[in-house]
Amino acid sequence: MLIESSENFDFVKNSVMKNTSECPAFFDWNGYKYLIVGFTGYFRTIEKNSNDFIDASALGENIYDGLSVPMVAKFGDNRRIMAGWVESPWGWGGVMMQRELIAEEKGKLGMKWIPELAPETGSRNLINTEKEILNGINIDKFK
């Protein structure tokens, strides 16, 4: 689905996903342009050095990985880091997650753990479950 570009990104209003236009993250990378909007909006150009955007989320492309209103920043020579809030039972705030974006064929994006933030592998570590962590805490007062 090709959406004609415009100077003020009116094509976001025509998105199949009916997302909002809040918290836009616009960036270019390797000749492609990207616009991430709100909670599910993801638009990208279909060719290098083009201004014709497609509604990539409507095509099934998903780069959110549970993030809310992610932002993207340049990191190093040719890397991009995406960070956003993880949805929680308490609402906004709290946990922020970061992922490194991967440039795939024809402008598609993927993601991976950021090597500098990934723990070294070694002996097995026990991670408490959410139930064990919240044991005895009345989470209703945070809702």
PDB file of C-alpha atoms in Angstrom:
ATOM      1  CA  MET A   1       0.000   0.000   0.000  1.00  0.00           C
ATOM      2  CA  LEU A   2       1.746   3.150  -1.199  1.00  0.00           C
ATOM      3  CA  ILE A   3       1.015   6.363   0.636  1.00  0.00           C
ATOM      4  CA  GLU A   4       2.121   9.552  -1.061  1.00  0.00           C
ATOM      5  CA  SER A   5       4.445  11.579   1.092  1.00  0.00           C
ATOM      6  CA  SER A   6       3.864  15.169   2.091  1.00  0.00           C
ATOM      7  CA  GLU A   7       5.811  17.800   3.955  1.00  0.00           C
ATOM      8  CA  ASN A   8       3.718  17.484   7.130  1.00  0.00           C
ATOM      9  CA  PHE A   9       3.166  13.679   7.121  1.00  0.00           C
ATOM     10  CA  ASP A  10      -0.613  13.839   6.588  1.00  0.00           C
ATOM     11  CA  PHE A  11      -0.409  10.212   5.433  1.00  0.00           C
ATOM     12  CA  VAL A  12      -0.250   9.175   9.107  1.00  0.00           C
ATOM     13  CA  LYS A  13      -3.927  10.156   9.445  1.00  0.00           C
ATOM     14  CA  ASN A  14      -4.777   7.665   6.672  1.00  0.00           C
ATOM     15  CA  SER A  15      -3.035   4.727   8.343  1.00  0.00           C
ATOM     16  CA  VAL A  16      -4.861   1.413   8.340  1.00  0.00           C
ATOM     17  CA  MET A  17      -3.667   0.900  11.943  1.00  0.00           C
ATOM     18  CA  LYS A  18      -5.561   4.002  13.175  1.00  0.00           C
ATOM     19  CA  ASN A  19      -2.721   4.957  15.473  1.00  0.00           C
ATOM     20  CA  THR A  20      -2.233   8.425  16.805  1.00  0.00           C
ATOM     21  CA  SER A  21       0.312  10.946  15.694  1.00  0.00           C
ATOM     22  CA  GLU A  22       1.811  11.337  19.150  1.00  0.00           C
ATOM     23  CA  CYS A  23       5.495  10.948  19.899  1.00  0.00           C
ATOM     24  CA  PRO A  24       6.791  10.667  16.314  1.00  0.00           C
ATOM     25  CA  ALA A  25      10.299   9.354  15.736  1.00  0.00           C
ATOM     26  CA  PHE A  26      11.566  10.244  12.257  1.00  0.00           C
ATOM     27  CA  PHE A  27      14.988   9.113  11.063  1.00  0.00           C
ATOM     28  CA  ASP A  28      16.847   8.164   7.922  1.00  0.00           C
ATOM     29  CA  TRP A  29      19.315   5.348   7.618  1.00  0.00           C
ATOM     30  CA  ASN A  30      21.213   3.890   4.662  1.00  0.00           C
ATOM     31  CA  GLY A  31      19.158   5.931   2.199  1.00  0.00           C
ATOM     32  CA  TYR A  32      15.744   4.919   3.612  1.00  0.00           C
ATOM     33  CA  LYS A  33      13.435   7.123   5.712  1.00  0.00           C
ATOM     34  CA  TYR A  34      11.406   5.907   8.671  1.00  0.00           C
ATOM     35  CA  LEU A  35       8.578   7.262  10.807  1.00  0.00           C
ATOM     36  CA  ILE A  36       7.537   5.484  14.002  1.00  0.00           C
ATOM     37  CA  VAL A  37       4.402   6.910  15.626  1.00  0.00           C
ATOM     38  CA  GLY A  38       2.579   6.202  18.896  1.00  0.00           C
ATOM     39  CA  PHE A  39       2.074   2.552  19.808  1.00  0.00           C
ATOM     40  CA  THR A  40       1.819   0.771  16.448  1.00  0.00           C
ATOM     41  CA  GLY A  41       2.533   3.180  13.591  1.00  0.00           C
ATOM     42  CA  TYR A  42       5.480   2.272  11.397  1.00  0.00           C
ATOM     43  CA  PHE A  43       6.031   3.880   8.001  1.00  0.00           C
ATOM     44  CA  ARG A  44       9.063   3.605   5.723  1.00  0.00           C
ATOM     45  CA  THR A  45      10.099   4.484   2.207  1.00  0.00           C
ATOM     46  CA  ILE A  46       9.991   1.680  -0.329  1.00  0.00           C
ATOM     47  CA  GLU A  47      13.160   2.621  -2.161  1.00  0.00           C
ATOM     48  CA  LYS A  48      16.418   4.327  -1.280  1.00  0.00           C
ATOM     49  CA  ASN A  49      16.384   8.112  -1.626  1.00  0.00           C
ATOM     50  CA  SER A  50      12.601   8.091  -2.148  1.00  0.00           C
ATOM     51  CA  ASN A  51       9.863  10.147  -0.512  1.00  0.00           C
ATOM     52  CA  ASP A  52       7.107   7.572  -1.095  1.00  0.00           C
ATOM     53  CA  PHE A  53       6.144   5.922   2.190  1.00  0.00           C
ATOM     54  CA  ILE A  54       4.280   2.675   2.856  1.00  0.00           C
ATOM     55  CA  ASP A  55       2.311   1.788   5.973  1.00  0.00           C
ATOM     56  CA  ALA A  56       4.675  -1.023   6.997  1.00  0.00           C
ATOM     57  CA  SER A  57       2.683  -1.975  10.111  1.00  0.00           C
ATOM     58  CA  ALA A  58      -0.385  -2.625   7.926  1.00  0.00           C
ATOM     59  CA  LEU A  59       1.770  -5.039   5.912  1.00  0.00           C
ATOM     60  CA  GLY A  60       2.583  -7.004   9.079  1.00  0.00           C
ATOM     61  CA  GLU A  61       6.003  -5.548   9.787  1.00  0.00           C
ATOM     62  CA  ASN A  62       6.423  -5.033  13.516  1.00  0.00           C
ATOM     63  CA  ILE A  63       9.444  -3.463  15.164  1.00  0.00           C
ATOM     64  CA  TYR A  64       7.804  -2.613  18.488  1.00  0.00           C
ATOM     65  CA  ASP A  65       8.638  -5.775  20.490  1.00  0.00           C
ATOM     66  CA  GLY A  66       6.335  -4.635  23.290  1.00  0.00           C
ATOM     67  CA  LEU A  67       7.641  -1.063  23.392  1.00  0.00           C
ATOM     68  CA  SER A  68       5.404   1.951  23.827  1.00  0.00           C
ATOM     69  CA  VAL A  69       6.204   5.152  21.895  1.00  0.00           C
ATOM     70  CA  PRO A  70       9.768   4.164  20.975  1.00  0.00           C
ATOM     71  CA  MET A  71      12.388   6.708  19.938  1.00  0.00           C
ATOM     72  CA  VAL A  72      15.419   6.041  17.737  1.00  0.00           C
ATOM     73  CA  ALA A  73      18.891   7.558  18.085  1.00  0.00           C
ATOM     74  CA  LYS A  74      22.068   7.313  16.024  1.00  0.00           C
ATOM     75  CA  PHE A  75      24.812   5.414  17.822  1.00  0.00           C
ATOM     76  CA  GLY A  76      28.376   5.189  16.584  1.00  0.00           C
ATOM     77  CA  ASP A  77      29.168   5.187  12.884  1.00  0.00           C
ATOM     78  CA  ASN A  78      26.133   3.433  11.396  1.00  0.00           C
ATOM     79  CA  ARG A  79      24.065   1.985  14.218  1.00  0.00           C
ATOM     80  CA  ARG A  80      20.585   2.899  15.472  1.00  0.00           C
ATOM     81  CA  ILE A  81      19.300   2.291  18.996  1.00  0.00           C
ATOM     82  CA  MET A  82      15.569   2.185  19.731  1.00  0.00           C
ATOM     83  CA  ALA A  83      14.264   2.721  23.262  1.00  0.00           C
ATOM     84  CA  GLY A  84      10.758   2.825  24.687  1.00  0.00           C
ATOM     85  CA  TRP A  85       8.616   2.074  27.711  1.00  0.00           C
ATOM     86  CA  VAL A  86       7.498  -1.481  28.443  1.00  0.00           C
ATOM     87  CA  GLU A  87       3.787  -1.715  29.208  1.00  0.00           C
ATOM     88  CA  SER A  88       3.186  -2.458  32.873  1.00  0.00           C
ATOM     89  CA  PRO A  89       0.160  -2.985  35.129  1.00  0.00           C
ATOM     90  CA  TRP A  90       0.952   0.378  36.754  1.00  0.00           C
ATOM     91  CA  GLY A  91       0.636   2.430  33.574  1.00  0.00           C
ATOM     92  CA  TRP A  92       3.278   4.793  32.212  1.00  0.00           C
ATOM     93  CA  GLY A  93       6.851   4.916  33.356  1.00  0.00           C
ATOM     94  CA  GLY A  94       8.961   2.383  35.092  1.00  0.00           C
ATOM     95  CA  VAL A  95      10.898   0.096  32.792  1.00  0.00           C
ATOM     96  CA  MET A  96      12.633   1.258  29.629  1.00  0.00           C
ATOM     97  CA  MET A  97      13.893  -1.246  27.072  1.00  0.00           C
ATOM     98  CA  GLN A  98      16.532  -0.711  24.395  1.00  0.00           C
ATOM     99  CA  ARG A  99      17.161  -2.660  21.209  1.00  0.00           C
ATOM    100  CA  GLU A 100      19.611  -2.194  18.357  1.00  0.00           C
ATOM    101  CA  LEU A 101      17.909  -1.904  14.981  1.00  0.00           C
ATOM    102  CA  ILE A 102      19.145  -4.034  12.107  1.00  0.00           C
ATOM    103  CA  ALA A 103      18.940  -2.858   8.495  1.00  0.00           C
ATOM    104  CA  GLU A 104      17.482  -5.679   6.431  1.00  0.00           C
ATOM    105  CA  GLU A 105      16.836  -5.982   2.690  1.00  0.00           C
ATOM    106  CA  LYS A 106      14.857  -3.266   0.916  1.00  0.00           C
ATOM    107  CA  GLY A 107      14.621  -1.013   3.966  1.00  0.00           C
ATOM    108  CA  LYS A 108      12.958  -3.442   6.360  1.00  0.00           C
ATOM    109  CA  LEU A 109      14.060  -3.209   9.973  1.00  0.00           C
ATOM    110  CA  GLY A 110      14.787  -5.895  12.499  1.00  0.00           C
ATOM    111  CA  MET A 111      16.227  -5.730  15.985  1.00  0.00           C
ATOM    112  CA  LYS A 112      18.656  -7.459  18.301  1.00  0.00           C
ATOM    113  CA  TRP A 113      20.044  -7.146  21.797  1.00  0.00           C
ATOM    114  CA  ILE A 114      22.622  -4.393  22.178  1.00  0.00           C
ATOM    115  CA  PRO A 115      25.931  -6.260  22.616  1.00  0.00           C
ATOM    116  CA  GLU A 116      27.295  -3.652  25.039  1.00  0.00           C
ATOM    117  CA  LEU A 117      24.270  -4.157  27.321  1.00  0.00           C
ATOM    118  CA  ALA A 118      23.949  -7.943  27.068  1.00  0.00           C
ATOM    119  CA  PRO A 119      25.305  -9.855  30.047  1.00  0.00           C
ATOM    120  CA  GLU A 120      28.275 -12.113  29.559  1.00  0.00           C
ATOM    121  CA  THR A 121      27.350 -15.747  29.299  1.00  0.00           C
ATOM    122  CA  GLY A 122      28.599 -18.071  31.931  1.00  0.00           C
ATOM    123  CA  SER A 123      27.077 -19.891  34.855  1.00  0.00           C
ATOM    124  CA  ARG A 124      23.320 -20.134  35.010  1.00  0.00           C
ATOM    125  CA  ASN A 125      21.535 -17.362  36.923  1.00  0.00           C
ATOM    126  CA  LEU A 126      18.141 -17.837  38.538  1.00  0.00           C
ATOM    127  CA  ILE A 127      15.660 -15.104  37.635  1.00  0.00           C
ATOM    128  CA  ASN A 128      12.692 -14.582  39.920  1.00  0.00           C
ATOM    129  CA  THR A 129       9.262 -14.818  38.371  1.00  0.00           C
ATOM    130  CA  GLU A 130       6.910 -11.833  38.479  1.00  0.00           C
ATOM    131  CA  LYS A 131       4.762 -13.671  41.035  1.00  0.00           C
ATOM    132  CA  GLU A 132       7.765 -14.149  43.333  1.00  0.00           C
ATOM    133  CA  ILE A 133       8.805 -10.510  42.977  1.00  0.00           C
ATOM    134  CA  LEU A 134       5.312  -9.159  43.671  1.00  0.00           C
ATOM    135  CA  ASN A 135       4.557 -11.578  46.506  1.00  0.00           C
ATOM    136  CA  GLY A 136       2.949  -9.576  49.278  1.00  0.00           C
ATOM    137  CA  ILE A 137       2.667  -6.324  47.295  1.00  0.00           C
ATOM    138  CA  ASN A 138      -0.835  -4.994  46.708  1.00  0.00           C
ATOM    139  CA  ILE A 139      -0.577  -3.894  43.059  1.00  0.00           C
ATOM    140  CA  ASP A 140      -4.187  -2.620  43.037  1.00  0.00           C
ATOM    141  CA  LYS A 141      -3.021   0.578  44.741  1.00  0.00           C
ATOM    142  CA  PHE A 142      -0.816   1.315  41.705  1.00  0.00           C
ATOM    143  CA  LYS A 143      -3.603   0.995  39.130  1.00  0.00           C
TER     144      LYS A 143
END
